[in-house]
mmCIF file of C-alpha atoms and ligand atoms in Angstrom:
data_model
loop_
_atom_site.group_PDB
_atom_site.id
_atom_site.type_symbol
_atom_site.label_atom_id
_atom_site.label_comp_id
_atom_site.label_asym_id
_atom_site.label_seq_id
_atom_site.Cartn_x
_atom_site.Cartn_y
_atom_site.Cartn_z
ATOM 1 C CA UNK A 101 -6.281 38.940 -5.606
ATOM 2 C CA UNK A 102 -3.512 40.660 -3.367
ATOM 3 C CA UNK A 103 -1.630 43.335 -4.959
ATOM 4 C CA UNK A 104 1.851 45.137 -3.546
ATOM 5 C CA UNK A 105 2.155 47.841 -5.687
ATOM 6 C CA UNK A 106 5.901 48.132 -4.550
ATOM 7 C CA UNK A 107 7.115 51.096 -6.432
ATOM 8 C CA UNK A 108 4.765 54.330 -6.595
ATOM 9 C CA UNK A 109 5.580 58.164 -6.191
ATOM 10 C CA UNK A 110 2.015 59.439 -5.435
ATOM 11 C CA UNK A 111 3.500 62.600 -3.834
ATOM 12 C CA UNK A 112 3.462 63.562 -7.615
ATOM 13 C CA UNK A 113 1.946 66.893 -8.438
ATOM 14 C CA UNK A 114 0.143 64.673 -11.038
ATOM 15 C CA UNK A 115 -1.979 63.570 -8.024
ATOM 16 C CA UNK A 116 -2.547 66.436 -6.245
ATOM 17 C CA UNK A 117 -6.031 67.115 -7.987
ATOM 18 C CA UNK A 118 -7.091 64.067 -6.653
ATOM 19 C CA UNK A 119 -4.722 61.879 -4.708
ATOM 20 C CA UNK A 120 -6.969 61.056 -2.223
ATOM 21 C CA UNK A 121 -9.894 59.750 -4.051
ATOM 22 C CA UNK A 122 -7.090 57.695 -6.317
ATOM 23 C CA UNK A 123 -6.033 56.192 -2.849
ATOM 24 C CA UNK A 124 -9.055 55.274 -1.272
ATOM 25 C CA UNK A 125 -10.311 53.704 -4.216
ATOM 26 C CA UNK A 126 -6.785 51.061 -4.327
ATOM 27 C CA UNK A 127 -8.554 48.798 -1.711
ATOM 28 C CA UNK A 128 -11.171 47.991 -3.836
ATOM 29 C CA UNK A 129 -9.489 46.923 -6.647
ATOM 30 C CA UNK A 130 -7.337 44.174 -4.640
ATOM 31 C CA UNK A 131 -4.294 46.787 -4.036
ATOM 32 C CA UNK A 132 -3.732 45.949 -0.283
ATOM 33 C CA UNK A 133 0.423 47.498 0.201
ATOM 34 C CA UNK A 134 1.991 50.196 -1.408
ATOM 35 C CA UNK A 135 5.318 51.661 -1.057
ATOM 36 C CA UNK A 136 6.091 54.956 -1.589
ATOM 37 C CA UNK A 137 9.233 56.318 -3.146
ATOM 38 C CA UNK A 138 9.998 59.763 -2.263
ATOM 39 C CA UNK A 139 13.384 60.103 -3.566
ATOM 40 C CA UNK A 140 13.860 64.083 -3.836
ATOM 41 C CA UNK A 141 13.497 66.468 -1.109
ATOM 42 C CA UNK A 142 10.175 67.988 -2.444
ATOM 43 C CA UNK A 143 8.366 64.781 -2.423
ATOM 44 C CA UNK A 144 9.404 63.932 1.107
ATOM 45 C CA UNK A 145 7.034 66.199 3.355
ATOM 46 C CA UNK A 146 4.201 64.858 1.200
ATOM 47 C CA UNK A 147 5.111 61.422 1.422
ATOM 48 C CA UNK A 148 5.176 61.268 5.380
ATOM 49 C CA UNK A 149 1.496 62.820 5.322
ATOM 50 C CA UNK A 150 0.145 59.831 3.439
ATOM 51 C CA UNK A 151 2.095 57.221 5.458
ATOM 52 C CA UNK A 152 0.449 58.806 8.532
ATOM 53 C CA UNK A 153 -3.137 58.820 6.782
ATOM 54 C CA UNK A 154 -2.616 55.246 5.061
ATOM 55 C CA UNK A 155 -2.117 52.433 6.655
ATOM 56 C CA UNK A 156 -1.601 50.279 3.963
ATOM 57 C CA UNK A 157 1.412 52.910 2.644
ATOM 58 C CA UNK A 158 5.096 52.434 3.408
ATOM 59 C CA UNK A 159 7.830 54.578 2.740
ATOM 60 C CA UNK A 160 10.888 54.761 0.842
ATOM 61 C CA UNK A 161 13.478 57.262 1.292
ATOM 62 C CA UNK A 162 16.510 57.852 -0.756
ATOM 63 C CA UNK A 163 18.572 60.836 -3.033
ATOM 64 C CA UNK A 164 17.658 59.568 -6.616
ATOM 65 C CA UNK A 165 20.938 59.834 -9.173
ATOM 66 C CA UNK A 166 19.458 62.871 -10.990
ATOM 67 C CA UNK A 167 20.383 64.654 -7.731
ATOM 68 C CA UNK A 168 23.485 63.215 -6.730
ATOM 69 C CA UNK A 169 25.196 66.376 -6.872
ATOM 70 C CA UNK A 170 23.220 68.252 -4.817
ATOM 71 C CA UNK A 171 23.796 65.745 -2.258
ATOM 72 C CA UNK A 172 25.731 66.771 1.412
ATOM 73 C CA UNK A 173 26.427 64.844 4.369
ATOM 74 C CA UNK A 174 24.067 66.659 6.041
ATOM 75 C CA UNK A 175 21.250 65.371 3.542
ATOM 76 C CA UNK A 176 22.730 61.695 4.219
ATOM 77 C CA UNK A 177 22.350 62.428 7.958
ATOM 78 C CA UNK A 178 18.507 63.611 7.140
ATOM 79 C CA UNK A 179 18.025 60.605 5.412
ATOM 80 C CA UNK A 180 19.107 58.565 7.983
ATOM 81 C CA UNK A 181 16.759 60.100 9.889
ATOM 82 C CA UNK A 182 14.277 59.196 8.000
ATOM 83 C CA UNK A 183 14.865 55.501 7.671
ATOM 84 C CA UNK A 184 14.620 54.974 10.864
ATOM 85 C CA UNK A 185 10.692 56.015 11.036
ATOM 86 C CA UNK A 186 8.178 53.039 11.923
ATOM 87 C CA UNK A 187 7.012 52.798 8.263
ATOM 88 C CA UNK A 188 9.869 53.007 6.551
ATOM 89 C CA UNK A 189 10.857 50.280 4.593
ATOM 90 C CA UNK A 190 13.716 50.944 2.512
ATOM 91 C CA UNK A 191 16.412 52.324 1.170
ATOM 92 C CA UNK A 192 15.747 54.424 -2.462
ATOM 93 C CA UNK A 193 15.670 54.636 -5.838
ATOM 94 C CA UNK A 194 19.240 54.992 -5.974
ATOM 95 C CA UNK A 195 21.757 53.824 -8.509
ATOM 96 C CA UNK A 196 22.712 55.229 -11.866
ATOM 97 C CA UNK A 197 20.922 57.256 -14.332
ATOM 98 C CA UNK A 198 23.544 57.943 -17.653
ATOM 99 C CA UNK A 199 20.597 58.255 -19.821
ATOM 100 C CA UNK A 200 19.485 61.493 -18.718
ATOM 101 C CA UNK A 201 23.303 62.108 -16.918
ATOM 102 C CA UNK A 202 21.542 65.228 -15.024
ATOM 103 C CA UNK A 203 24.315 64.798 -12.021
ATOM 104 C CA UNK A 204 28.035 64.004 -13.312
ATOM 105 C CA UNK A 205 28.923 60.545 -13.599
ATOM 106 C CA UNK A 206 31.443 60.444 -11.069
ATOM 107 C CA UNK A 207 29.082 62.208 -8.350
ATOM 108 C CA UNK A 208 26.552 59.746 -9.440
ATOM 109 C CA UNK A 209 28.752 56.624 -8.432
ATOM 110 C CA UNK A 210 29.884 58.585 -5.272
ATOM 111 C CA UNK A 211 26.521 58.966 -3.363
ATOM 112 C CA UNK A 212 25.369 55.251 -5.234
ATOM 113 C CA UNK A 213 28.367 53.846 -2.937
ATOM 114 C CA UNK A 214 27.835 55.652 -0.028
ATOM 115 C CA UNK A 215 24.038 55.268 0.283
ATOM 116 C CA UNK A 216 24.470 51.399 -0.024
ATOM 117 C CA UNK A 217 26.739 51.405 3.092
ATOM 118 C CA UNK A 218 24.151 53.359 4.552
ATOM 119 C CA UNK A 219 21.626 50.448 3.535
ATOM 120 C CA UNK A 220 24.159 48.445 4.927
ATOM 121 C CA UNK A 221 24.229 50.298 8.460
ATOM 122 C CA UNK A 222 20.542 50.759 8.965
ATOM 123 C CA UNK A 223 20.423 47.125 8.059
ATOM 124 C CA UNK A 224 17.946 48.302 4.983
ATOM 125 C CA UNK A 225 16.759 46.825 1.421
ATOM 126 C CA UNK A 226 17.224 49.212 -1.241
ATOM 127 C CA UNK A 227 15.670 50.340 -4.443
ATOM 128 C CA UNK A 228 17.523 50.580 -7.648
ATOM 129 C CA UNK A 229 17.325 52.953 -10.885
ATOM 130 C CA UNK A 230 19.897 51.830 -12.992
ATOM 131 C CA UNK A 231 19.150 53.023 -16.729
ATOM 132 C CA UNK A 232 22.221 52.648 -19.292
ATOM 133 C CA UNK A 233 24.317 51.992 -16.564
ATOM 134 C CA UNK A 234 24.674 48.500 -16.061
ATOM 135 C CA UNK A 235 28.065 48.055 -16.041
ATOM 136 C CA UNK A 236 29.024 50.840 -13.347
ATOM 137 C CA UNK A 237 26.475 49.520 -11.581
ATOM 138 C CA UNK A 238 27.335 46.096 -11.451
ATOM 139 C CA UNK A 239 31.032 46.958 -10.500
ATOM 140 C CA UNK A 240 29.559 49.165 -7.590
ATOM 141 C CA UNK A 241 27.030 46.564 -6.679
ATOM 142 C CA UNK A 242 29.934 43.556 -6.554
ATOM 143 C CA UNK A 243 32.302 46.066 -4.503
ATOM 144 C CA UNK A 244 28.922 45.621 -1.551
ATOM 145 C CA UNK A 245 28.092 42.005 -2.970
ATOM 146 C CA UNK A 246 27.864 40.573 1.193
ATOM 147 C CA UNK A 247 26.106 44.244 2.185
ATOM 148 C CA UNK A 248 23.426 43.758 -0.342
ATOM 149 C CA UNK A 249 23.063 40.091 0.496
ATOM 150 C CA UNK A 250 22.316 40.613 3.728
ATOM 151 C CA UNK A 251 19.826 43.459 2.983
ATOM 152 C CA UNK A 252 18.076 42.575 -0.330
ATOM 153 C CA UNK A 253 16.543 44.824 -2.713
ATOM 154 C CA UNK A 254 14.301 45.423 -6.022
ATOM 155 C CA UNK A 255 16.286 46.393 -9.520
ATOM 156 C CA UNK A 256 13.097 48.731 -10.336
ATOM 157 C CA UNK A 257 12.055 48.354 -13.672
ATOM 158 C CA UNK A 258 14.701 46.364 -14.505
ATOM 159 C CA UNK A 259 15.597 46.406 -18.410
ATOM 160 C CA UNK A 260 19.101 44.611 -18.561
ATOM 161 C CA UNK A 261 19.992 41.585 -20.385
ATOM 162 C CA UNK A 262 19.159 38.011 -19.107
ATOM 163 C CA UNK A 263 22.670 37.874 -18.308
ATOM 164 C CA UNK A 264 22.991 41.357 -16.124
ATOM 165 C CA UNK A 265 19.479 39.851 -14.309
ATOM 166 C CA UNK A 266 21.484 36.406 -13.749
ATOM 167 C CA UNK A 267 24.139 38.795 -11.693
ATOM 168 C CA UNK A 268 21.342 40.782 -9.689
ATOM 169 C CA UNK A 269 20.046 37.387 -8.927
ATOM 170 C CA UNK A 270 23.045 36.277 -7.809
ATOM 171 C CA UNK A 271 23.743 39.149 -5.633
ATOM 172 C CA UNK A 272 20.427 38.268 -3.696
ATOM 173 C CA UNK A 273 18.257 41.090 -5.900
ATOM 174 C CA UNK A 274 14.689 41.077 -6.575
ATOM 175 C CA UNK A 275 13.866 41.786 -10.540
ATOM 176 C CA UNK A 276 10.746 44.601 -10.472
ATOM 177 C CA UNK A 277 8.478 44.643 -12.932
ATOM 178 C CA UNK A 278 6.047 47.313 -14.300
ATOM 179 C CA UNK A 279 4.230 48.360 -17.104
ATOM 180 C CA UNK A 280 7.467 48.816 -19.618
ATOM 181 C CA UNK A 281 6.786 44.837 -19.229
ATOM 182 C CA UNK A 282 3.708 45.472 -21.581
ATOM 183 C CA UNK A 283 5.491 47.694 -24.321
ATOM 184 C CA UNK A 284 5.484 46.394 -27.462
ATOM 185 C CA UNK A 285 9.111 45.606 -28.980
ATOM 186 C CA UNK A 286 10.079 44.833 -24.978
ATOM 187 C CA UNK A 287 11.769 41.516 -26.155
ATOM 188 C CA UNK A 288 14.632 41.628 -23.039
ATOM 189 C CA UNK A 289 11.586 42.461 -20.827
ATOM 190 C CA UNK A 290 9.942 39.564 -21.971
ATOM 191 C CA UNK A 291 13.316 36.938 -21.859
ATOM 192 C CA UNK A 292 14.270 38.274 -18.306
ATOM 193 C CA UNK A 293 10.117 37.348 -16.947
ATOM 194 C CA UNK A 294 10.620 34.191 -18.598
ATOM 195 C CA UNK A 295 13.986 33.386 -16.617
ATOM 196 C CA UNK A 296 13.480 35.333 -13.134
ATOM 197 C CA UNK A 297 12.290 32.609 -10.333
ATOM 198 C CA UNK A 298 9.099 33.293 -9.106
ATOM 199 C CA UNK A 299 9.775 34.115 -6.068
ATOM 200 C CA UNK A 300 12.467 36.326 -7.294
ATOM 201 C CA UNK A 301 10.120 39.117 -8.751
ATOM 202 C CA UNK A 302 7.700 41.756 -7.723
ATOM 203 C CA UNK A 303 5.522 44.087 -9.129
ATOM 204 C CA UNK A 304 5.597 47.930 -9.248
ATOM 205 C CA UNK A 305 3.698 51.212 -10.904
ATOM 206 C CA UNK A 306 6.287 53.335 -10.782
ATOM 207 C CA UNK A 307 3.086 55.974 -10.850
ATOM 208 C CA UNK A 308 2.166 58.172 -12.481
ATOM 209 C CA UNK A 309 4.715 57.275 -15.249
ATOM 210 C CA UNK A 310 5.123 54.216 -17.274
ATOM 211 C CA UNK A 311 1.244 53.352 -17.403
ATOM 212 C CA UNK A 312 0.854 49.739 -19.120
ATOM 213 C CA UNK A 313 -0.726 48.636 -22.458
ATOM 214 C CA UNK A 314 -3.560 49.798 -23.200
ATOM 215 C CA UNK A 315 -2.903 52.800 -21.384
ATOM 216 C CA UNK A 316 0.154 53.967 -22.422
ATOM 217 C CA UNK A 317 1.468 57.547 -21.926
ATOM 218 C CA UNK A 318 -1.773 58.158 -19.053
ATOM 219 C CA UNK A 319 -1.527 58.457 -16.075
ATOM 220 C CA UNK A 320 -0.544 55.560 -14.353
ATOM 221 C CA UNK A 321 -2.053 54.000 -10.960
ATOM 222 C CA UNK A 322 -1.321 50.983 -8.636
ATOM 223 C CA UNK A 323 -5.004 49.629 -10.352
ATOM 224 C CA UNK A 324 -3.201 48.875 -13.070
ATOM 225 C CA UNK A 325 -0.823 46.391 -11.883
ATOM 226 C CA UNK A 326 -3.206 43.828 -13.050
ATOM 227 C CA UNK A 327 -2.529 44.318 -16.734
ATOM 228 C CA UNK A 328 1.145 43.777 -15.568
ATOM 229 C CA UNK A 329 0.216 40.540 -14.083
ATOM 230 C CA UNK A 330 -1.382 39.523 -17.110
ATOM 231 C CA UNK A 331 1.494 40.064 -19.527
ATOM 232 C CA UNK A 332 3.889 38.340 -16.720
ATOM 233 C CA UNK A 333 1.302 35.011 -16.625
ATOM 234 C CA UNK A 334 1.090 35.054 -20.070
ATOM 235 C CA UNK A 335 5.359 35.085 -19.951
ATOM 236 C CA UNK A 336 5.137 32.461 -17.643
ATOM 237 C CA UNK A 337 1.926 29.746 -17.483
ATOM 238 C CA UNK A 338 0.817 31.303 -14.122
ATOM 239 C CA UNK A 339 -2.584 32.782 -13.758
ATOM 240 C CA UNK A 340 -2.359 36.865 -13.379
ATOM 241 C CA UNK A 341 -3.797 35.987 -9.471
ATOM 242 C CA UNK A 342 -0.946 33.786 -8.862
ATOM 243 C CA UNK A 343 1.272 35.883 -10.335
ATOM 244 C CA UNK A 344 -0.149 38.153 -8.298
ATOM 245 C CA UNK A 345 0.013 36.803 -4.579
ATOM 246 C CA UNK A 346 3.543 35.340 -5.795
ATOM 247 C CA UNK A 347 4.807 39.303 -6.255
ATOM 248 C CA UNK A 348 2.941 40.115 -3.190
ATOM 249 C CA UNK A 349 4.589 37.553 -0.866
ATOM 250 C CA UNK A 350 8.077 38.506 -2.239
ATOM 251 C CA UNK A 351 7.316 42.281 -1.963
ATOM 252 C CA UNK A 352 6.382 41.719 1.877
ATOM 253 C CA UNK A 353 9.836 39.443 2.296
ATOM 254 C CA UNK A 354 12.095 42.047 0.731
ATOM 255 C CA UNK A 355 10.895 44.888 2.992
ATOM 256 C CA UNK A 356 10.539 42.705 6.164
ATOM 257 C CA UNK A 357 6.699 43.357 6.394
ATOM 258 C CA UNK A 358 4.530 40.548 8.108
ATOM 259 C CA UNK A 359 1.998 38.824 5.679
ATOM 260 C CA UNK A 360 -1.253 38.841 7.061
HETATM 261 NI NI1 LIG B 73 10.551 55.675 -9.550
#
């Protein structure tokens, strides 16, 4: 069984008793890519020492919507510098975040539109944390409907309706899915698996948080993506290894990495 684990933040200070023994054990339990989300400027440094010491690890780069309004063009410059390192692979999590609202709405929407011209430029996929903000986001998303064509992309953790998935879809969008999948009471979760394509979905950890069931509120690793698999074969008649190598095939088209 392949597994892309293609949404993981393992610069956490969650791992940093033992982030290295949680990393060299992933090959052994199937988990052959990971990408790596470092989406503040703290998690940044760390994240460019474990592309360098993992070869399996890829990078994702991006100001998350909780900090939109710390954001400068001289950060957008940095990141730009960033994305075009070998190993990075996209563009994110950006997007929308009015559940929390820690950055004003409007700044929020500001650095959303101007990082997906960016994606646009550097010819890059991106990453998307949307939470309670579906509708802004779909009106920003259709304003760059041929930019994020051309790119791609993963709605991470995506929690919409059926009919907010059937837009992403339509925009050219991959539908991530992670542990939330296994919550109990996740009855959208569960109607969106059912109606994404196959080859329209991946799987992510979004590590350390959102551990699936039965492991709710631990710690969560990209070993656990399995249990993820499970739920979405159960969704959908597949076994959780086809499942599986489906998500991993998909993960390695959306961020233009060779399958081997
Ligand atoms: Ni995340």
């Amino acid at each position: 069984m392949r597994i892309f684990d293609t949404h993981a933040h393992y610069s956490d200070k969650r791992f940093d008793e033992d982030r290295c023994e949680v990393l060299t054990k992933l090959r052994a339990s199937g988990v052959e890519l990971v990408a790596d989300v470092a989406c503040d400027l703290r998690s940044v440094e760390k994240t460019l020492e474990l592309l360098d010491r993992y070869d399996f690890m890829y990078g994702v780069f991006g100001m998350h919507p909780h900090y939109a309004e710390y954001m400068t063009n001289e950060l957008l410059d940095g990141l730009k510098k960033l994305l075009a390192r070998r190993k990075a692979v996209a563009l994110g999590e950006i997007g929308l975040d009015y559940y929390y609202d820690f950055s004003p709405r409007e700044k929020q929407i500001e650095w959303f539109d101007r990082q997906l011209s960016l994606a646009a430029e550097l010819n890059k996929p991106v990453i998307l944390h949307i939470r309670d903000a579906m509708g802004d986001c779909l009106d920003v998303l259709r304003a760059h409907a041929g930019e994020i064509k051309t790119v791609g992309g993963i709605m991470h953790c995506f929690s919409g309706s059926v009919e907010s998935a059937r837009e992403c879809l339509d925009l050219g969008l991959m539908l991530g899915f992670g542990g939330s999948l296994t919550f109990k009471n996740n009855r959208r979760g569960v109607e969106t698996a059912a109606f994404a394509p196959h080859d329209r979905i991946v799987f992510e950890t979004d590590c350390p948080y959102l551990a699936p069931v039965p492991h709710r509120g631990e710690r969560n690793d990209s070993t656990m993506i399995p249990l993820v698999a499970e739920k979405y074969a159960s969704i959908t008649g597949m076994t959780a290894e086809e499942a599986c190598e489906e998500a991993f095939v998909n993960g390695c088209r959306v961020f233009g990495i060779g399958v081997r």
